[in-house]
Coordinates of C-alpha atoms in Angstrom, one line a residue:
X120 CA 7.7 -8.8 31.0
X121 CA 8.7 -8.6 27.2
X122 CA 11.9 -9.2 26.1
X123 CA 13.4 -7.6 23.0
X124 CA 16.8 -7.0 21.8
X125 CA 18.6 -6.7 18.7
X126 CA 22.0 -8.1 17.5
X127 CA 24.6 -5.4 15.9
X128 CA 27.9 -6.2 14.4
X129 CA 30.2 -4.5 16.6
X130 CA 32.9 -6.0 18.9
X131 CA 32.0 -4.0 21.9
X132 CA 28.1 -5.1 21.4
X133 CA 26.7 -6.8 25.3
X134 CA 25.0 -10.1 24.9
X135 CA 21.9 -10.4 26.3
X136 CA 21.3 -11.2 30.0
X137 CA 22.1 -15.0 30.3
X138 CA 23.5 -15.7 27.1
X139 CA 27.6 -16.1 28.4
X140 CA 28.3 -19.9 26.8
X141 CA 28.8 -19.7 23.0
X142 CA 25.6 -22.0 22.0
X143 CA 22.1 -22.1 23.4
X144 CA 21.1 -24.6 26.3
X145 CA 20.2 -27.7 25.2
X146 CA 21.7 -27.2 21.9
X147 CA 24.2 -29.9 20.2
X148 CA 27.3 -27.9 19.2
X149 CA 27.2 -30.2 16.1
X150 CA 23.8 -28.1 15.3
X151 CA 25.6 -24.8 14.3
X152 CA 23.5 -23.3 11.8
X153 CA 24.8 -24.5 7.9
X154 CA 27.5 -22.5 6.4
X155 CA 27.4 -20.8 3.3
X156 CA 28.4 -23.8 1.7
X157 CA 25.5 -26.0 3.0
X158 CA 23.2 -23.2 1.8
X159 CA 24.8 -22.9 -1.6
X160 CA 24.4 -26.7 -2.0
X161 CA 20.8 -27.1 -0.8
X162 CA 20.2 -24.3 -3.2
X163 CA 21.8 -25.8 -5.9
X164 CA 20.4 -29.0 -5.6
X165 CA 16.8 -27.7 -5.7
X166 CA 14.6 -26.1 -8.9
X167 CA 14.8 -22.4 -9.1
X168 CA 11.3 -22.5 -7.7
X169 CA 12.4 -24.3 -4.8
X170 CA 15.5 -23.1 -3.9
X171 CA 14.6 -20.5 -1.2
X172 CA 12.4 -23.2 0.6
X173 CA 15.4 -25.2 0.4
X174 CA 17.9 -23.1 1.6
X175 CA 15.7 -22.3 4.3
X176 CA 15.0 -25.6 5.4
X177 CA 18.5 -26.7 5.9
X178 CA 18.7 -23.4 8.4
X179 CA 15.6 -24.9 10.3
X180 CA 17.0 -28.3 10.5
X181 CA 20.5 -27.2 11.9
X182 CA 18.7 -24.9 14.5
X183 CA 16.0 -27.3 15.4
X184 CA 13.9 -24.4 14.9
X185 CA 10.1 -24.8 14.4
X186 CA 9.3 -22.5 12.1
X187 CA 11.2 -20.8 9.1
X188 CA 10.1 -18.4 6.6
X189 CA 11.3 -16.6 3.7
X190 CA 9.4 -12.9 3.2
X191 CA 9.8 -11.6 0.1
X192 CA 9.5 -7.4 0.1
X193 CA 6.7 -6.8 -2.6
X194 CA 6.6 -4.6 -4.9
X195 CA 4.7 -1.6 -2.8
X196 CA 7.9 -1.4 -0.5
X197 CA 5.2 -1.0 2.2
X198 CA 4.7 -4.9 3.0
X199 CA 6.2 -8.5 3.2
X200 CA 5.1 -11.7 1.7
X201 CA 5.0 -15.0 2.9
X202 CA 5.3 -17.7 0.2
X203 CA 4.1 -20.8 0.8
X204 CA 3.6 -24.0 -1.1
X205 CA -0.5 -25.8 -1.2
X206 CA -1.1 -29.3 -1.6
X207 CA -2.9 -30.4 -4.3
X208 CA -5.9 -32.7 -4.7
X209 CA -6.2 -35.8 -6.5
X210 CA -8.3 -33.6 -9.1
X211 CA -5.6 -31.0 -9.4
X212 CA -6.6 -27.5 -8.3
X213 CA -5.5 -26.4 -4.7
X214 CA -7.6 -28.2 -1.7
X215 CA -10.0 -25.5 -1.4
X216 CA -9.1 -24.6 2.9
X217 CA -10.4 -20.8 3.2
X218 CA -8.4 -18.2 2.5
X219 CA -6.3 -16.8 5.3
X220 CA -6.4 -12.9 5.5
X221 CA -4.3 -11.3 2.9
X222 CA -3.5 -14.6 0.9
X223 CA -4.2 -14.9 -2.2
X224 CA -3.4 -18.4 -4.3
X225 CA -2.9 -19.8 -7.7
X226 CA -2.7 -23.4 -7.8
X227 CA 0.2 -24.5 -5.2
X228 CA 1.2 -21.5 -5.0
X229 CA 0.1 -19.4 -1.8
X230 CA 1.4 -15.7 -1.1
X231 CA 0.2 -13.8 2.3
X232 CA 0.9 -10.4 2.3
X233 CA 1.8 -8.6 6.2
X234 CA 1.5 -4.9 5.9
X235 CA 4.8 -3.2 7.6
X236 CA 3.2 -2.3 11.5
X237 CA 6.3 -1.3 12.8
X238 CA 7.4 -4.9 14.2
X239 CA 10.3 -7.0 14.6
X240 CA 10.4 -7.9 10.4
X241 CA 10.6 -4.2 9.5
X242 CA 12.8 -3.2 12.1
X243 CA 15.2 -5.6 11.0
X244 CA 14.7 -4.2 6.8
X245 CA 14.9 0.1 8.2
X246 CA 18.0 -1.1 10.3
X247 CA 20.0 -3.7 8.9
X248 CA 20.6 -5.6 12.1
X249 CA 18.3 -8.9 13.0
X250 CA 15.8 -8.6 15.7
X251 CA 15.0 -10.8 18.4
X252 CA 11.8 -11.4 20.5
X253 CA 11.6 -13.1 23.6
X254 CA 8.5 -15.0 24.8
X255 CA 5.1 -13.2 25.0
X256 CA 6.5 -10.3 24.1
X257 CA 4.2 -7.1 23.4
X258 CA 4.6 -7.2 19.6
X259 CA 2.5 -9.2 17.7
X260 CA 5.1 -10.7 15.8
X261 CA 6.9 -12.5 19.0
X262 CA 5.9 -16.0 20.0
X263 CA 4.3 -17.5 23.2
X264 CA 5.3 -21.0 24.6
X265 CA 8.7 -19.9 25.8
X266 CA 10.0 -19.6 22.1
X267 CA 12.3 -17.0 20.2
X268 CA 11.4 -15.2 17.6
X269 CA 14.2 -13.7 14.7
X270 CA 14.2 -11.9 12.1
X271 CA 17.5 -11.2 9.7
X272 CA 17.1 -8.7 6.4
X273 CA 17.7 -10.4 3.5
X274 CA 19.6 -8.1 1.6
X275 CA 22.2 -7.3 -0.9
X276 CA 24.2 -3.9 -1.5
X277 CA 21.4 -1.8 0.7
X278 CA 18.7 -3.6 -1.3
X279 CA 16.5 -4.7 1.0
X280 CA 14.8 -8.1 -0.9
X281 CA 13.0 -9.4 2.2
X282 CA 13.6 -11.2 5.7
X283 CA 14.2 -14.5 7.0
X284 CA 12.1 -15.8 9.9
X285 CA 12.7 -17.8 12.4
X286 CA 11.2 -19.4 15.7
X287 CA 13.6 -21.2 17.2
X288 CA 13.1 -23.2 21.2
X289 CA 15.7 -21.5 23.0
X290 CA 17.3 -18.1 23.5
X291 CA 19.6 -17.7 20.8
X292 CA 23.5 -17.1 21.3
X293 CA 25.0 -13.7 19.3
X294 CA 27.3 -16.7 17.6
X295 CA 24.3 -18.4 16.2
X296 CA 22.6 -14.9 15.4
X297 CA 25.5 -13.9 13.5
X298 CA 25.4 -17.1 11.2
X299 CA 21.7 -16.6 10.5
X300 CA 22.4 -12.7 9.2
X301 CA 25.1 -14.4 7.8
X302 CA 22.9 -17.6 5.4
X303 CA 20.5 -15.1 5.2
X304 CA 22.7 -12.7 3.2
X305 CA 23.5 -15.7 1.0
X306 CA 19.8 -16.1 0.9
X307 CA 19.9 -12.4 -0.8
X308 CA 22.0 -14.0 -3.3
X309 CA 20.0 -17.6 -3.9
X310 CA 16.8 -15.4 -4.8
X311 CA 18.5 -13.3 -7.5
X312 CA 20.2 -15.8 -9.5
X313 CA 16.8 -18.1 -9.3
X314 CA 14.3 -15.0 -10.0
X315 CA 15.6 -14.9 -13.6
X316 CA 14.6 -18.9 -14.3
X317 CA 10.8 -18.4 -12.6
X318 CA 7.7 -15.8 -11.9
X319 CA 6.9 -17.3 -8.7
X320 CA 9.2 -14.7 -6.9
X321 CA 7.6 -11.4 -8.9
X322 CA 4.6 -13.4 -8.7
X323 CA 4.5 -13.0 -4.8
X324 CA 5.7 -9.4 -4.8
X325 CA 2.7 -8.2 -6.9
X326 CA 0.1 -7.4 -4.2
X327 CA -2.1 -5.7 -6.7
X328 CA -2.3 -6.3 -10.5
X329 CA -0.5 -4.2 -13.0
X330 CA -1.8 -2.8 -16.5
X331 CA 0.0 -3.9 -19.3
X332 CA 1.6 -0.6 -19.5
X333 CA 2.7 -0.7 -16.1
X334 CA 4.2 -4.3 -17.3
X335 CA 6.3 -2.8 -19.9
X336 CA 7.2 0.3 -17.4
X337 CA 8.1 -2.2 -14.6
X338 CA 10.5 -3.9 -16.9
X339 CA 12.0 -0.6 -17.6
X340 CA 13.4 -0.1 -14.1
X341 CA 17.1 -1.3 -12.7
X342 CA 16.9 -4.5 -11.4
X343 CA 17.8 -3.5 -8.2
X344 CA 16.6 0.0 -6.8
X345 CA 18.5 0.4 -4.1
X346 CA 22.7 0.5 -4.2
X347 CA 25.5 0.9 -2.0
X348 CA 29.2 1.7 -3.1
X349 CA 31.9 3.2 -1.2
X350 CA 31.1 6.6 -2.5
X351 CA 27.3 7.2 -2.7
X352 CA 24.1 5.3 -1.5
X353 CA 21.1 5.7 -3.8
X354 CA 17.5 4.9 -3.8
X355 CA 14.7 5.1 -6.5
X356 CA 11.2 5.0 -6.3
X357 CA 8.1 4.3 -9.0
X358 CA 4.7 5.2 -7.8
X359 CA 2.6 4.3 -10.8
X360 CA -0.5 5.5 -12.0
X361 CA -3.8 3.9 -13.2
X362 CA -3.7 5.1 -16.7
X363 CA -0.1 6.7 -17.1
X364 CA 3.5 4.7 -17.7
X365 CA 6.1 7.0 -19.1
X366 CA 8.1 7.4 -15.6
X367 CA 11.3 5.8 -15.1
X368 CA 14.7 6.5 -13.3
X369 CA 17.8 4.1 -14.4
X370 CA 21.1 3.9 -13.1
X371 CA 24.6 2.1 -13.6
X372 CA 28.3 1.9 -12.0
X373 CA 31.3 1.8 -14.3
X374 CA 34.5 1.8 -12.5
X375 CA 35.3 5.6 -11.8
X376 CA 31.9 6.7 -13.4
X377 CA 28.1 6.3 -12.1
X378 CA 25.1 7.3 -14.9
X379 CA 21.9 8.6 -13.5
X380 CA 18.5 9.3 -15.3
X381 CA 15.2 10.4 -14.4
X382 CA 12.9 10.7 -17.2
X383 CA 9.0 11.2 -18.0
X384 CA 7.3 10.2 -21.3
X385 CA 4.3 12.2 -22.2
X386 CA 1.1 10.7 -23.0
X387 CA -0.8 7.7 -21.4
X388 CA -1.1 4.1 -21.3
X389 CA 0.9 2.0 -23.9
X390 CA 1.9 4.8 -26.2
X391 CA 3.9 6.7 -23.0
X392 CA 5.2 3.1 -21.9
X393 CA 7.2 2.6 -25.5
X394 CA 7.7 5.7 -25.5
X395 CA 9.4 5.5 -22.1
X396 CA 11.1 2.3 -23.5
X397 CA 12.8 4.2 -26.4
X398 CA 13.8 6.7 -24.4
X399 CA 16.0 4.4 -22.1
X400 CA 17.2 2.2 -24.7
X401 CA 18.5 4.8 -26.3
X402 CA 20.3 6.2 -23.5
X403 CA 21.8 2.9 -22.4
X404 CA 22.1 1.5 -26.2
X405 CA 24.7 4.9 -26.4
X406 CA 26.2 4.3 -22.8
X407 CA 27.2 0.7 -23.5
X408 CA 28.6 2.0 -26.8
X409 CA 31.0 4.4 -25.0
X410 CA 29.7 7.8 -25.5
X411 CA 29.7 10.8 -24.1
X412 CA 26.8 12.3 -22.0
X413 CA 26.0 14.9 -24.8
X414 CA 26.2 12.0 -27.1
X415 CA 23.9 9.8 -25.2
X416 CA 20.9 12.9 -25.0
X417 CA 21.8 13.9 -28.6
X418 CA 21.3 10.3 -30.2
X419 CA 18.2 9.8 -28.4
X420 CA 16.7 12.3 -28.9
X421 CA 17.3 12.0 -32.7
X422 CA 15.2 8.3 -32.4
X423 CA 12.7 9.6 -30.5
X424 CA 12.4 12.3 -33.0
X425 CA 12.6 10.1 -35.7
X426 CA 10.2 7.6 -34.6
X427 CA 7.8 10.3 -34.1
X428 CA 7.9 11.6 -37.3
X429 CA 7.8 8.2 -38.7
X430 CA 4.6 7.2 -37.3
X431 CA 2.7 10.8 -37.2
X432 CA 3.2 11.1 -33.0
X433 CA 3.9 13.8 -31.0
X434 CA 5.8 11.7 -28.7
X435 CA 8.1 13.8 -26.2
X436 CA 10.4 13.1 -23.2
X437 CA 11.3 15.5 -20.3
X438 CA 13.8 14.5 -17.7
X439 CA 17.3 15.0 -16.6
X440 CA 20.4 12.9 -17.4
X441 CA 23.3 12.6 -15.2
X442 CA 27.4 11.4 -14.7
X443 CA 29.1 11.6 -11.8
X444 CA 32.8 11.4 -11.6
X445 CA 33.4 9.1 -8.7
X446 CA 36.8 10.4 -8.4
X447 CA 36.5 14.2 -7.6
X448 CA 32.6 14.5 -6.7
X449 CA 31.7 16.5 -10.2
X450 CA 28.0 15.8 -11.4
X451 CA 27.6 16.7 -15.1
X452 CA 23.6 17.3 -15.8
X453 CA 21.9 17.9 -19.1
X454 CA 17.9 19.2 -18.6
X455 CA 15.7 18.2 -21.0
X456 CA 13.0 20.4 -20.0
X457 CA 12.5 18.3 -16.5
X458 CA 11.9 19.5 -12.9
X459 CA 14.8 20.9 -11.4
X460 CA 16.7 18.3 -8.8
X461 CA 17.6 19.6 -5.2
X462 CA 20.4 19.8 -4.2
X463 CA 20.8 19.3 -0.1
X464 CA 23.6 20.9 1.6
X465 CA 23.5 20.8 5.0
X466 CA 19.7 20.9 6.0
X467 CA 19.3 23.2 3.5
X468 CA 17.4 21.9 -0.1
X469 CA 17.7 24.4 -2.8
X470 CA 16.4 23.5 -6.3
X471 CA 19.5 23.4 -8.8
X472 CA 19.5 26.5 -11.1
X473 CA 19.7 24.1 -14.3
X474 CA 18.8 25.7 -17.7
X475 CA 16.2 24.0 -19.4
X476 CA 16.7 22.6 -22.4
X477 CA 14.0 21.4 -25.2
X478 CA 12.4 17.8 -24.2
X479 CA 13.9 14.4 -25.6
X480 CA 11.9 14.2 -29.2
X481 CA 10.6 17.3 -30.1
X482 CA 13.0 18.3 -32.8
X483 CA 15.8 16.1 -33.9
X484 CA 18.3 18.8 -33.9
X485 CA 18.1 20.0 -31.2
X486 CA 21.5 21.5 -29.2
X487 CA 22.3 20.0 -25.4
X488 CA 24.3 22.0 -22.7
X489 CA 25.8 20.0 -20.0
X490 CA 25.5 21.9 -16.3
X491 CA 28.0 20.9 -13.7
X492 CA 27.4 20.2 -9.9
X493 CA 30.6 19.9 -7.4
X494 CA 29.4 17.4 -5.0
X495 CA 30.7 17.7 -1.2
X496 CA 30.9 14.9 1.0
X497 CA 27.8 14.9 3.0
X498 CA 24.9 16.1 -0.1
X499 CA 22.0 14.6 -0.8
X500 CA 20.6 15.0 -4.8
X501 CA 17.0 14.7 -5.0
X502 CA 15.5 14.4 -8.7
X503 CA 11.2 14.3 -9.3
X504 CA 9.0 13.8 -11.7
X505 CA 5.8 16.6 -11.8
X506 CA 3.9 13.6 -10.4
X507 CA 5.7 14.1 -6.7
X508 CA 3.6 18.0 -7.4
X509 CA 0.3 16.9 -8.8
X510 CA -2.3 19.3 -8.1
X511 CA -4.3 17.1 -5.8
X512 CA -0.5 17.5 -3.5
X513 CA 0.3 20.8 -4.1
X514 CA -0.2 22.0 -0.2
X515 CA 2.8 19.7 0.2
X516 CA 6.1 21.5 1.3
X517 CA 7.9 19.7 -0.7
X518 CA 11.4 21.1 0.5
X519 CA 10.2 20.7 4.6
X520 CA 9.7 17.4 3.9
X521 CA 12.8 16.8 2.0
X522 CA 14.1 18.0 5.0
X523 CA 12.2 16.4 7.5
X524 CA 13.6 12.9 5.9
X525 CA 17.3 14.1 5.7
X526 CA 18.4 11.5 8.4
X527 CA 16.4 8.7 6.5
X528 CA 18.7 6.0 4.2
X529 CA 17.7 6.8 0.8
X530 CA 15.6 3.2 0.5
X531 CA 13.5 4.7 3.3
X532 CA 13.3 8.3 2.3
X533 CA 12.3 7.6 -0.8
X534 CA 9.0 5.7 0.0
X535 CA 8.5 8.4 2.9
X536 CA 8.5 10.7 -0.1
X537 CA 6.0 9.1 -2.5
X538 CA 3.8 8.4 0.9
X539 CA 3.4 12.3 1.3
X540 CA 2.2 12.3 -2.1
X541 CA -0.4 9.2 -2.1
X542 CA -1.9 10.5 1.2
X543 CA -2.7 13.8 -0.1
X544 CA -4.3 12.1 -3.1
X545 CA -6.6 9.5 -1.3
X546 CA -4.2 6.8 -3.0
X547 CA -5.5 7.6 -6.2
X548 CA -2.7 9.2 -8.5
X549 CA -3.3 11.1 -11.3
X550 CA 0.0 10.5 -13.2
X551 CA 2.8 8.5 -12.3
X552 CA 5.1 10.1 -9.2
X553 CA 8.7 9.1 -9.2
X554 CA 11.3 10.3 -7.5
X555 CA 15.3 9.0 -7.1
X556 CA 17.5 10.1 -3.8
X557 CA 21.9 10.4 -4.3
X558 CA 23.8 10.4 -1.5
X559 CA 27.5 11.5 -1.8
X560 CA 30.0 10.3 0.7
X561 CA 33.1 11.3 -1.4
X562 CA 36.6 9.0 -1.2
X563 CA 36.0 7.4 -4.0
X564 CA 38.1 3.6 -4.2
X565 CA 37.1 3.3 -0.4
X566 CA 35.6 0.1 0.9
X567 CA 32.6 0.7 2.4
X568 CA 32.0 -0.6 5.9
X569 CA 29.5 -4.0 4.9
X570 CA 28.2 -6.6 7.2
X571 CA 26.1 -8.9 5.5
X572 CA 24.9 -6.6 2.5
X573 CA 24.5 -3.6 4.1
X574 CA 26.4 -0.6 5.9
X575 CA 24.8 -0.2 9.1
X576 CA 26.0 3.6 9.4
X577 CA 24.1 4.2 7.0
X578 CA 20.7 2.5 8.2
X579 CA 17.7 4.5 9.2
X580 CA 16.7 4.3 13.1
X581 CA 14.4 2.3 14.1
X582 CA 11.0 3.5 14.3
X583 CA 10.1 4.6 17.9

């Protein structure tokens, strides 16, 4: 019979049947998984490229486990990727071994992608607590032989970067689970400071090629796209287009403030991509400098308008630009001609009753009015970009189905959203559909309740 079971942080949690002493049988107590600062060392010690695999490795060694895996989430949000390293010839290029399915190589480098089926690995991302498989279990993912299989979210503030994988001999204790959530938190950490020094990471994520101005739109985007604070959860989502780049969403935390924007850049290919890109630089170029949210719209929309006029374009922006006063819950707006947000109270979504003002870049004098929104503890914000109502979608309900992912953590409900879209549109998008989710929790200077880079209250259930 299959065994399955999954670890949660929680003091009243049962071990599983058998599993009483504090370390596996037949395990050294000297072979407690490494510490965070074994991991920080291996990861040190190695290149940037090799730092994961390092990391890793030191976990496999300390479990005697015999198999270990890092799975990077790629960039679809709908997948996993196992990076591996290929030997090389005496001639150079990569021995030529057929490919495996999914895999694709370029020189050492070897990146498999596993489509999310509902298994152990995204179990572990939707809920935030590692997963555990027993021998010959029912899943695809477990093991056979009498071995364990684990899988552990690596993850940092709600963003959910990828898992680590384990199979290890013997049942595993909740002790030794909780170190592995534990390194591979650290892991979340190891691959963010080494991403900046290589491509190999983005180079695995990238499941299907991007178009130069998807390159430039891509770079646009927060680094993460997922974050967790005491006071609000958030989640954005980019579903680009073949031929259009001018959606982006952008976000940043200042101590008792948070800045939202979702915006659209008219036009197509590489002239809506820089369009896009002067758009947001504006808005954080005025940010950084201190100003107001009226001064941020009004400043960029005077260089869009300028550089418009200056090359003969009829560049223009639409979208909706946002502060939130952490402190009391009140959302100051400005609409730029953009799709009004919903606002979900309850289970109720009810499109905000914002006036419209002209788009970012049409006329450089144009005057901005701020509209205010008193957030309650419990409200979900949902802002869109007309590509989330393309005509190919437009039998969607799009407020049922707001609804019908109320319970979801904003990482989840987000893709749930832009999967809605893509189905009704036989994958192939007309322009680019975006959208970006707000939860408010309220008490503002609260910690929230983390274990190991995530709140767990906030988790999605796991898929039935």
């Amino acid at each position: 019979m299959p065994t399955s079971w999954l670890v949660r942080e929680d003091p009243h949690v049962r071990a599983p049947p058998g599993s009483r002493r504090p370390y596996a049988p037949g395990m050294d107590r000297r072979a407690v998984p490494p510490g965070v600062h074994r991991a920080l060392d291996a990861a040190e010690a190695a290149s940037p490229v090799e730092a994961v695999e390092s990391v890793t490795r030191e976990l496999g060694v300390a479990l005697g486990a015999t198999k270990v895996s890092f799975l990077i989430a790629d960039l679809s949000g709908r997948a996993l990727v196992r990076l591996a390293h290929v030997e090389l010839s005496d001639d150079g290029p990569a021995i030529s071994a057929p490919l495996a399915p999914g895999e694709r190589r370029a020189l050492e480098e070897s990146a498999t992608v596993l489509p999310f089926d509902g298994g152990p690995a995204e179990q572990a991302i939707r809920t935030q607590q590692v997963q555990v498989v027993g021998p010959r279990g029912a899943h695809r993912g477990s093991v056979d032989g009498g071995e364990w299989l684990v899988c552990a979210a690596v993850t940092e503030r709600g963003e959910a970067i990828g898992v680590l994988e384990l199979t290890v001999p013997d049942r595993p204790t909740l002790e030794v689970l909780s170190e592995i959530a534990r390194v591979a938190h650290v892991l979340a950490f190891v691959v963010i400071a080494n991403r900046r020094h290589t491509d190999l990471y983005e180079w695995g994520q990238r499941t299907r090629p991007l178009s130069l101005s998807a390159e430039i739109q891509h770079r646009l985007l927060p680094g993460p796209q997922t974050c967790e604070a005491g006071a609000f959860t958030l989640a954005g989502w980019l579903e680009p287009s073949a031929a259009i780049a001018g959606d982006t969403f952008d976000f940043s935390l200042a101590r008792d403030i948070l800045h939202l924007s979702l915006t659209d850049a008219m036009g197509h290919g590489v002239a809506a991509a820089l369009a896009a890109t002067l758009c947001v630089g504006g808005l954080r170029n005025a940010r950084n400098a201190g100003a107001s949210l009226l001064e941020q719209v009004t400043s960029t929309n005077q260089a869009l308008a300028d550089h418009a006029a200056a090359n003969g374009l009829e560049d223009f922006v639409t979208g909706v630009i946002c502060r939130v006063d952490l402190r009391t819950g009140s959302m100051d707006l400005v609409n730029a001609g953009h799709i009004k947000p919903y606002l979900v109270r309850g289970s109720r979504p009810v499109p905000l009753d914002l006036p419209a003002d002209l788009p970012l870049g049409l006329f450089g004098d144009t005057a901005y009015h701020i509209s205010r929104v008193d957030l309650q503890p419990g409200d979900r914000m949902v802002f869109l970009t007309d590509g989330m109502l393309e005509r190919n979608a437009v039998d969607i309900n799009f407020p049922q189905a707001i609804v019908e992912t109320r319970s979801l953590h904003p990482r989840e409900a987000v893709r749930a959203l832009a999967d809605r879209v893509l189905q009704k549109c036989g994958n192939e998008l007309k322009d680019d559909a975006t959208v970006l989710c707000v939860d408010w929790h309220g008490q503002h200077g609260r910690y929230r309740s983390s274990r190991h880079g995530a709140d767990q209250e906030r988790a999605s259930q796991p898929l039935t």
